[in-house]
Coordinates of C-alpha atoms in Angstrom, one line a residue:
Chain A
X1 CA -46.2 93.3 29.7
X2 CA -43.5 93.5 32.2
X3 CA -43.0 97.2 33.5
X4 CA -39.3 97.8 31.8
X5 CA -41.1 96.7 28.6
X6 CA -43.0 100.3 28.2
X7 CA -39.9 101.8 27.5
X8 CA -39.6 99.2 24.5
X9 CA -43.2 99.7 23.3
X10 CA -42.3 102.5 20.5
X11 CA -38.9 102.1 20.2
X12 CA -36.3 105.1 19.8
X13 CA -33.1 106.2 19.5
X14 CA -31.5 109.7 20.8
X15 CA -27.9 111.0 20.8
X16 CA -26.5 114.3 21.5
X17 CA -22.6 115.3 20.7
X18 CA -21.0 118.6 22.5
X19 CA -18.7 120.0 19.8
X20 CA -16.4 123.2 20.1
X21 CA -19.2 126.2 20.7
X22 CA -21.9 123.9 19.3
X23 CA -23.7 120.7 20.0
X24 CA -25.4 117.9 17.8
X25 CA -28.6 116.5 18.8
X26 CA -30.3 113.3 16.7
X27 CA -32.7 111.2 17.1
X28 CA -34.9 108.4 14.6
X29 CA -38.2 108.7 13.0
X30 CA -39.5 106.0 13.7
X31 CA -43.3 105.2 16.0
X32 CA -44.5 101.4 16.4
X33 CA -46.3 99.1 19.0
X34 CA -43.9 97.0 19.4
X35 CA -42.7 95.4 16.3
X36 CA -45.6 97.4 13.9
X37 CA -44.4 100.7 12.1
X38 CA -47.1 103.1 12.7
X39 CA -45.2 106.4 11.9
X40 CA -42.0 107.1 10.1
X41 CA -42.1 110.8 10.8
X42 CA -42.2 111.3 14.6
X43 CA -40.6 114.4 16.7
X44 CA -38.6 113.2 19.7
X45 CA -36.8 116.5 19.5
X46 CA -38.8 119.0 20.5
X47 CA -37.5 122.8 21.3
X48 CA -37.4 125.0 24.6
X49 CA -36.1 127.9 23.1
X50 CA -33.6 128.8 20.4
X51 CA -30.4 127.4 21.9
X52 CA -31.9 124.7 24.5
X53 CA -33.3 121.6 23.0
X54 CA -35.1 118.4 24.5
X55 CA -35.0 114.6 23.3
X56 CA -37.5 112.2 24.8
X57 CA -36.9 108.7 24.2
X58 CA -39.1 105.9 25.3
X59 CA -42.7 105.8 25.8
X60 CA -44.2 107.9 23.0
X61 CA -47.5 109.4 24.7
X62 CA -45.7 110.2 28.0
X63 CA -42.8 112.0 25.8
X64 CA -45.6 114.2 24.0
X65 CA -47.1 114.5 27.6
X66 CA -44.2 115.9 29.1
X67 CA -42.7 117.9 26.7
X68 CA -46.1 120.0 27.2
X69 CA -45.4 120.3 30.9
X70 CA -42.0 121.2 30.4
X71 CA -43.3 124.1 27.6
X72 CA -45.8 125.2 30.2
X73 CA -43.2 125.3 33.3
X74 CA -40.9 127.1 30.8
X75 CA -43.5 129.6 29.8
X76 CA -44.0 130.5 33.5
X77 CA -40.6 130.9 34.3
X78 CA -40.0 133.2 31.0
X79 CA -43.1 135.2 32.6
X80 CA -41.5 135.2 36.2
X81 CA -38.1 135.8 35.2
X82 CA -38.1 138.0 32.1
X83 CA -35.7 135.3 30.1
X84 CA -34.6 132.1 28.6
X85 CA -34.2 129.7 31.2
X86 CA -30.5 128.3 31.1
X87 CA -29.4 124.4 30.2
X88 CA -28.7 124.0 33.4
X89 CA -31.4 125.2 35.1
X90 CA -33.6 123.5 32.8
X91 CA -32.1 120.1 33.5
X92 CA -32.8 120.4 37.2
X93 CA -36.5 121.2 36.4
X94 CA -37.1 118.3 34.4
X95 CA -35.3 116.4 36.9
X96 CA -37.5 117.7 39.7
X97 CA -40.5 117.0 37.3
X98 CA -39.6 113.5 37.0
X99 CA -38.9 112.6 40.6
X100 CA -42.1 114.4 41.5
X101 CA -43.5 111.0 40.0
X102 CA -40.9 108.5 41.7
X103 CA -43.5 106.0 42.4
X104 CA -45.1 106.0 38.9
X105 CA -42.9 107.5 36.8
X106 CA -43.2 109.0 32.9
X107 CA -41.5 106.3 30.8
X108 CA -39.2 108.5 29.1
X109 CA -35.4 108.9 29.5
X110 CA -34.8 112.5 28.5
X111 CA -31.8 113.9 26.6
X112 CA -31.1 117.5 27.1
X113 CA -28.7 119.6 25.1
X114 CA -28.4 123.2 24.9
X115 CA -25.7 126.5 24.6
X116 CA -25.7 128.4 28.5
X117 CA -23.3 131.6 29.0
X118 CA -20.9 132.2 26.7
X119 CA -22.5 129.6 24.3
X120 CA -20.8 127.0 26.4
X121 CA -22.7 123.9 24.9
X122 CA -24.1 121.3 27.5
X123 CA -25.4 118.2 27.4
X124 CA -27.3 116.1 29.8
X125 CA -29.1 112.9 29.7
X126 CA -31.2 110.8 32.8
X127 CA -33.2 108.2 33.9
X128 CA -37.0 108.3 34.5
X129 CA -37.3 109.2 37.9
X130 CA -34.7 112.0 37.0
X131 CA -31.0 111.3 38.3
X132 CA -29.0 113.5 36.4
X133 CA -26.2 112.5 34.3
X134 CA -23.7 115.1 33.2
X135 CA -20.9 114.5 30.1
X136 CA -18.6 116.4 28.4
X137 CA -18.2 114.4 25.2
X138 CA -22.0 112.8 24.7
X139 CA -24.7 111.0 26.0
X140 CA -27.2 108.4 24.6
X141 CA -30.9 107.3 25.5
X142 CA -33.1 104.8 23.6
X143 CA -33.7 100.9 22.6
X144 CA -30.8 102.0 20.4
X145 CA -28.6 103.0 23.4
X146 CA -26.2 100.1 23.2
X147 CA -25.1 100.5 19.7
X148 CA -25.6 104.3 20.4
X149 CA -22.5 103.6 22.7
X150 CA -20.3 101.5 21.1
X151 CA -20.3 104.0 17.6
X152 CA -20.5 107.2 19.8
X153 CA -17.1 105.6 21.8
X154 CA -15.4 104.9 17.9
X155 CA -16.3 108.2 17.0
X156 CA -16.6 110.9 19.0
X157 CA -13.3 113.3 19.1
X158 CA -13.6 116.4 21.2
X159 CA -13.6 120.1 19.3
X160 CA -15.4 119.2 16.5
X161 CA -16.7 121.8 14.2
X162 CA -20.6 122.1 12.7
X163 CA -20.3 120.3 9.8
X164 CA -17.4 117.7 11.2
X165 CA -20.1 116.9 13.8
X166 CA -23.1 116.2 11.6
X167 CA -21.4 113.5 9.4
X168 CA -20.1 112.0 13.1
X169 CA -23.8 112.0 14.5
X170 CA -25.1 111.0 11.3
X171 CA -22.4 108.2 10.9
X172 CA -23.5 107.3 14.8
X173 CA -27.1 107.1 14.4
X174 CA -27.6 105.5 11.2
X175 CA -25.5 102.5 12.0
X176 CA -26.8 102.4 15.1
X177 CA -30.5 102.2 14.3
X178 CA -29.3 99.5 11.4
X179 CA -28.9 96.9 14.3
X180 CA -32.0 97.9 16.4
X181 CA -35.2 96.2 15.3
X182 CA -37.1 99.1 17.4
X183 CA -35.8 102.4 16.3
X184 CA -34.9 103.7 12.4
X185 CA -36.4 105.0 9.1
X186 CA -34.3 107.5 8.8
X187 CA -33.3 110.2 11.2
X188 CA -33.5 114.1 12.7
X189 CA -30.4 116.2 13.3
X190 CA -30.2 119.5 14.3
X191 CA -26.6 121.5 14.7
X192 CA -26.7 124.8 17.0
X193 CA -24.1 127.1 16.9
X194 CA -24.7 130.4 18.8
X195 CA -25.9 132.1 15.5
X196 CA -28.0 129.7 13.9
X197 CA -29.8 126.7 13.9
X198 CA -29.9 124.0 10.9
X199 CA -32.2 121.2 11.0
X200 CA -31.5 118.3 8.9
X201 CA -33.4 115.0 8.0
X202 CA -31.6 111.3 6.6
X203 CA -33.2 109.1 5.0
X204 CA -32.4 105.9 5.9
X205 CA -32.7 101.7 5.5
X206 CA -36.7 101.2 6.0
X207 CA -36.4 98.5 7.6
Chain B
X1 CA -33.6 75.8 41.5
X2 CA -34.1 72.0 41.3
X3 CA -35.9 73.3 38.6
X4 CA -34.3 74.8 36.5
X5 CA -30.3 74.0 35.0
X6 CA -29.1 77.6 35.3
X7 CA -27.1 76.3 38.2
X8 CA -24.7 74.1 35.7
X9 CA -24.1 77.5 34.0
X10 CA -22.1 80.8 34.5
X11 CA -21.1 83.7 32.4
X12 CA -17.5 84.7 32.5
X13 CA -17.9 87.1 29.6
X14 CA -15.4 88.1 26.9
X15 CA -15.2 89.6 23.4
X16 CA -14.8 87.9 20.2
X17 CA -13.9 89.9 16.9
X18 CA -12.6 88.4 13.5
X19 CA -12.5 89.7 10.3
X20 CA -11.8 88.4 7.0
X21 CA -9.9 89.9 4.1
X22 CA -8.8 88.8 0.6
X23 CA -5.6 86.7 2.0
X24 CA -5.7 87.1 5.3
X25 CA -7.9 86.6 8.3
X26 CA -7.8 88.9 11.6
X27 CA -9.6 86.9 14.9
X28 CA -9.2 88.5 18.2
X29 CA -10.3 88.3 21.9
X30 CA -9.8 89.8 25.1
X31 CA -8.1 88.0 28.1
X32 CA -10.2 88.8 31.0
X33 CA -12.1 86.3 33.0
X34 CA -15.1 87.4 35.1
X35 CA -18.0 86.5 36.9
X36 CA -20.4 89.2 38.3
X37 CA -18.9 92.2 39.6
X38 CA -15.3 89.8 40.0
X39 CA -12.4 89.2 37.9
X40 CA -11.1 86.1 37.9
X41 CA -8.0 86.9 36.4
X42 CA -6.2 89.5 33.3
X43 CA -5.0 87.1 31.3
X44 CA -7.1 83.8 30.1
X45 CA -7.0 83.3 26.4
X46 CA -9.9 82.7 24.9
X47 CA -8.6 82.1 21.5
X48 CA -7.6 78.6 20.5
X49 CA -5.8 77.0 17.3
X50 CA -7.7 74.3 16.2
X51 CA -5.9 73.3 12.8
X52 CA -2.8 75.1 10.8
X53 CA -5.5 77.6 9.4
X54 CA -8.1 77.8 11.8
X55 CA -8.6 79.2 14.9
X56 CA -11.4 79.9 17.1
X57 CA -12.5 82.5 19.9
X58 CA -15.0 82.1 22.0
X59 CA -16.6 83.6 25.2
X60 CA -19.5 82.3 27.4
X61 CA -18.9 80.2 30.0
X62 CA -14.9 79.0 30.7
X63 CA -15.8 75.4 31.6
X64 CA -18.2 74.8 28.1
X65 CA -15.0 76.6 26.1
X66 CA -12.3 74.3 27.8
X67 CA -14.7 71.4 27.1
X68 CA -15.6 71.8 23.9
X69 CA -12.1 72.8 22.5
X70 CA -11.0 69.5 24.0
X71 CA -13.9 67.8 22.0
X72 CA -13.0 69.5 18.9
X73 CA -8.8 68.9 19.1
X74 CA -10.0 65.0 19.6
X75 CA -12.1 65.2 16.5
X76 CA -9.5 66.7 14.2
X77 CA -6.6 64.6 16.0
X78 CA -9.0 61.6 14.4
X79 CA -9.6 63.2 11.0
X80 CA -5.7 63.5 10.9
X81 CA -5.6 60.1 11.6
X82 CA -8.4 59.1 9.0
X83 CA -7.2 61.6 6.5
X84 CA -3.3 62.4 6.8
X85 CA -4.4 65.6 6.4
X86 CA -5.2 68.9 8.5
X87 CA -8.8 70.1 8.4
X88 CA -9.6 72.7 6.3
X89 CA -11.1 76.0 7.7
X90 CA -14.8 75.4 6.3
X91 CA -14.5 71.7 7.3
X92 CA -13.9 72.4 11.1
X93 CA -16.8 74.7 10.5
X94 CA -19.2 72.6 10.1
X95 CA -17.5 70.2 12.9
X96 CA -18.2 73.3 15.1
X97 CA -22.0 73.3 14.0
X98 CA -22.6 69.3 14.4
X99 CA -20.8 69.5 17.8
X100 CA -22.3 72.6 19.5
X101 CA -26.1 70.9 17.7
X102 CA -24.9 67.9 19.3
X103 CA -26.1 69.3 23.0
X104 CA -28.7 71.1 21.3
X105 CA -30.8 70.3 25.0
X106 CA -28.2 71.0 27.0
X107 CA -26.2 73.2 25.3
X108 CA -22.4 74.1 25.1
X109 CA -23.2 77.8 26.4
X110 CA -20.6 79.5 24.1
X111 CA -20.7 82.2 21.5
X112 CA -17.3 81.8 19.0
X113 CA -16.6 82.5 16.3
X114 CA -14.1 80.7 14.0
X115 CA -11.6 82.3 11.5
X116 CA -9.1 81.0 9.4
X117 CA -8.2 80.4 5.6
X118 CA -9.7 78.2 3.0
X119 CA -8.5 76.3 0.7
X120 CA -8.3 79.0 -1.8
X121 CA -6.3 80.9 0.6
X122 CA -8.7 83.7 1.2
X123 CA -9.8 84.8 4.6
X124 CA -12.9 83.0 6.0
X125 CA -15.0 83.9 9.1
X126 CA -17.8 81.9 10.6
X127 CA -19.9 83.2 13.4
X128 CA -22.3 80.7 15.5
X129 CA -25.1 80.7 18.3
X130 CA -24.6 78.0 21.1
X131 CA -26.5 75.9 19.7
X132 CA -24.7 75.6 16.6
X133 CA -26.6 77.8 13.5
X134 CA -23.5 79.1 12.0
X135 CA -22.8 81.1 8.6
X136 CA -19.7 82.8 6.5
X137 CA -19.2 86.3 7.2
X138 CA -17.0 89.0 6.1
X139 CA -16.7 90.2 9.7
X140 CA -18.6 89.4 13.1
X141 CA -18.3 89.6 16.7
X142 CA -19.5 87.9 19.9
X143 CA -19.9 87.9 23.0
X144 CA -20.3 90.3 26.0
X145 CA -19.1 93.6 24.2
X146 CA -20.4 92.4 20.7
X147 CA -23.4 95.0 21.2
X148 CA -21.3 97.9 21.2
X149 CA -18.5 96.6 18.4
X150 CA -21.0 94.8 15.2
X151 CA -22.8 98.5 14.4
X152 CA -19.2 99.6 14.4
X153 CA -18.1 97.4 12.4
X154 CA -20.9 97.9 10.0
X155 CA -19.9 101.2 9.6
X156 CA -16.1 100.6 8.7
X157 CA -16.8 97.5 6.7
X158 CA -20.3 96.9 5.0
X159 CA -21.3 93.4 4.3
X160 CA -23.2 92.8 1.0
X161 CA -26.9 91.0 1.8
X162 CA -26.7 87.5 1.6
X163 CA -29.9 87.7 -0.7
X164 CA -28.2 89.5 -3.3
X165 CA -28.2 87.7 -6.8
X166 CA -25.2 86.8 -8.0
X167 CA -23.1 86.2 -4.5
X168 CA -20.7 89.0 -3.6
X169 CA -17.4 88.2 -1.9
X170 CA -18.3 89.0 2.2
X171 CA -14.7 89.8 2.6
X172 CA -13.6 93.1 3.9
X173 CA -11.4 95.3 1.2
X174 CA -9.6 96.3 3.8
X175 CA -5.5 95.3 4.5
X176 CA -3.8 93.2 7.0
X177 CA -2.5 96.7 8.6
X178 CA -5.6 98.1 8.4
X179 CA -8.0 95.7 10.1
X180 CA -5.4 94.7 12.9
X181 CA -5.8 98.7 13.5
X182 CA -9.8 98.5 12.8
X183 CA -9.5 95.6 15.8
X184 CA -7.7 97.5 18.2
X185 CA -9.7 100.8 18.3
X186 CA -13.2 98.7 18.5
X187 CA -11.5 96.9 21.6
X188 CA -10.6 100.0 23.1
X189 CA -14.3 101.5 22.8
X190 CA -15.8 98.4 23.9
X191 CA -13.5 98.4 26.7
X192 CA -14.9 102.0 27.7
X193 CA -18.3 100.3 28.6
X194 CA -18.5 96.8 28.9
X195 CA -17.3 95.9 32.1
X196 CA -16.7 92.1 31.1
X197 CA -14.2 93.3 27.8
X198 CA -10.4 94.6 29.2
X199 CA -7.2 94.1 31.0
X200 CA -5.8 93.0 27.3
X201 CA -6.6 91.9 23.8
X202 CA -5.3 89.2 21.8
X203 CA -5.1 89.6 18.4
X204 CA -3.8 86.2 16.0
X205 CA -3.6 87.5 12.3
X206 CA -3.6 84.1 9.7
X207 CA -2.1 84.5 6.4
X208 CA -0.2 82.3 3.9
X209 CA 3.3 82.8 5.5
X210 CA 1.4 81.6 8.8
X211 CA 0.0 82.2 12.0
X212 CA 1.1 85.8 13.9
X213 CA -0.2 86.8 17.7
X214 CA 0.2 89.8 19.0
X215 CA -1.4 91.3 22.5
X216 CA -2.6 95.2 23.6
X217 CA -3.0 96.6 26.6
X218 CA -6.5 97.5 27.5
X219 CA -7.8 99.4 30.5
X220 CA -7.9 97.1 33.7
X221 CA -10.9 98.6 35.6

């Protein structure tokens, strides 16, 4: 197996949407080895705190890996620093985290999305040895990332509200993941406003 | 390199996109020529008319498209000869198949699709490999930017499975208007990320009073 392969070995797909005082993040369920379904319920999403969420696409056991590093670095910041830690701030720690490991990195490209000051949403995707990639509109990560684009480019307006943005990310992933053989069975979405939280799951085609 | 034929080969990229309706047929490419990080130039068709109802797009590599829509305009200047006729859209289909299976070792490298009418009159799509497997679609799209545009296109247009028992009709439900419209916008997105789909897009709609072409601007970086 050739080294850029790993990131192919469970297959995923992750998008994140900013929409007006609220983002959109989604991802698929879907866990194989390589062309094998092993698991049609899998977390890539995983949460920081309430307004500050994390997506880890690629390599499955370094995603559950370092989503308990970045829940540890987060608990010793909340201890240090009496508070949540901001988007922002939290980007440049998983950033530092992943560079700390240029030379044999975590096979995971991470999405982040969260609500800083003001509930100003912010999203944030990068690569595996951690250079950042700000957008304003959204970013994409995954063996679905090139369908991710293409949808996401169709149909992504700016100043969307909640429920306008779910049926666009939904829309987005699920015909995404429909020309992937990697990622799929169905999908995760969760919509944060600054007051509440609403996870959803799609079904989707199982195959 | 002795070894191997990649030499004899190049990718100048390009996007392909038809669709087919109930009466009409929408096939589409963009006009810019590059190889690597170059553009060779803003405004190379890449769609050819084959017959009175058929055209084909087609990307790949420029010198395999130039040579094998010469091959195929010889063929169908014989079949007119043979025949007194022009070839109908399925016909020059499978012409496309035989003669891109023809090199099957040493292959035409072109992904095109071909669109047209048949002889009923309704729309008719058929997209291919470079090696010549080929089927009727409602819709397709090849090429460089064809990643980005099919899930799209999914979206917008559903095709039935071609398992389903009785056959359903793979064209789109959509209207003339509507799918030159549905064309432009996925040409515009791809254009956003694929760095081989821009400059312009040619657009050649095919219905019963005839063939139309018109051209948008895309972005040029």
């Amino acid at each position: 197996m050739l080294p850029w392969q790993i990131f192919e070995y469970n297959g995923s797909a992750l998008v994140a949407m900013v929409g007006k005082n609220c983002f959109a993040i989604a991802s698929d369920r879907r866990l194989g080895v390589n062309l094998q379904t092993v698991a049609t319920d899998f977390q890539r999403i995983f949460k920081i705190h309430d307004k500050l969420y994390v997506g880890l696409s690629g390599l499955a056991t370094d995603a559950q890996t370092l989503y308990q590093r970045l829940i540890f670095r987060h608990k010793l910041y909340q201890l240090r620093e009496e508070r949540d830690i901001k988007p922002e701030t939290f980007a440049s720690l998983v950033s530092a985290l992943l560079y700390e490991k240029r030379f044999g990195p975590y096979f995971c490209q991470p999405v982040i999305a969260g609500l800083g000051d003001d509930d100003v949403p912010f999203i944030c995707t990068m690569d595996c040895i951690g250079a950042k990639e700000l957008a304003k509109d959204f970013v994409v990560s995954g063996t679905a990332s090139e369908s991710l684009y293409g949808v996401c480019e169709s149909m992504y307006k700016p100043n969307m509200d909640p429920e306008e943005q779910f049926e666009t990310i939904s829309q987005a992933l699920l015909s995404s993941v429909d020309r992937d053989c990697l990622s799929g069975w169905g999908g995760h979405v969760l919509l944060v406003t600054p007051s509440e939280v609403q996870e959803r799951t799609l079904k989707g085609r199982m195959d | 390199m002795a070894l191997s034929r990649n030499w004899m080969y190049e990718n100048n990229g390009g996007t392909c996109v038809a669709i087919a309706g109930s009466d009409y047929c929408v096939i589409a490419a963009d006009t810019r020529l590059s190889v690597g990080y170059s553009i060779y130039t803003r405004d190379y068709s890449k769609i050819c008319k084959l017959a009175d109802k058929c055209v084909m797009a087609s990307s790949g590599f420029q010198g395999d498209l130039k040579a094998l829509q010469k091959n195929l305009a010889a063929k169908h200047l014989i079949y007119q000869h043979q025949h007194s006729k022009q070839m109908s859209c399925p016909a020059m289909a499978q012409l496309l198949s035989n003669t891109l299976y023809y090199k099957r070792f040493f292959p035409y490298y072109t992904f095109n699709i071909l669109g047209g009418l048949d002889s009923d009159g309704k729309g008719c799509v058929y997209t291919y490999d470079a090696v010549g497997s080929y089927e009727r679609v409602g819709y397709s799209a090849q090429g460089s930017g064809a990643g980005l545009i099919i899930p799209v296109l999914d979206n917008q247009l559903k095709s039935p499975s071609p398992l389903l028992l009785p056959a359903k009709d793979a064209v789109t439900p959509l209207s003339e208007v509507e799918a030159v419209d549905l064309v432009k916008d996925v040409f515009a997105s791809a254009t956003e990320r694929d760095i081989y789909t821009g400059d312009k897009v040619e657009i050649v709609v095919i219905n019963a009073s005839g063939i139309r072409q018109e051209l948008m601007e895309l972005r040029k970086d």
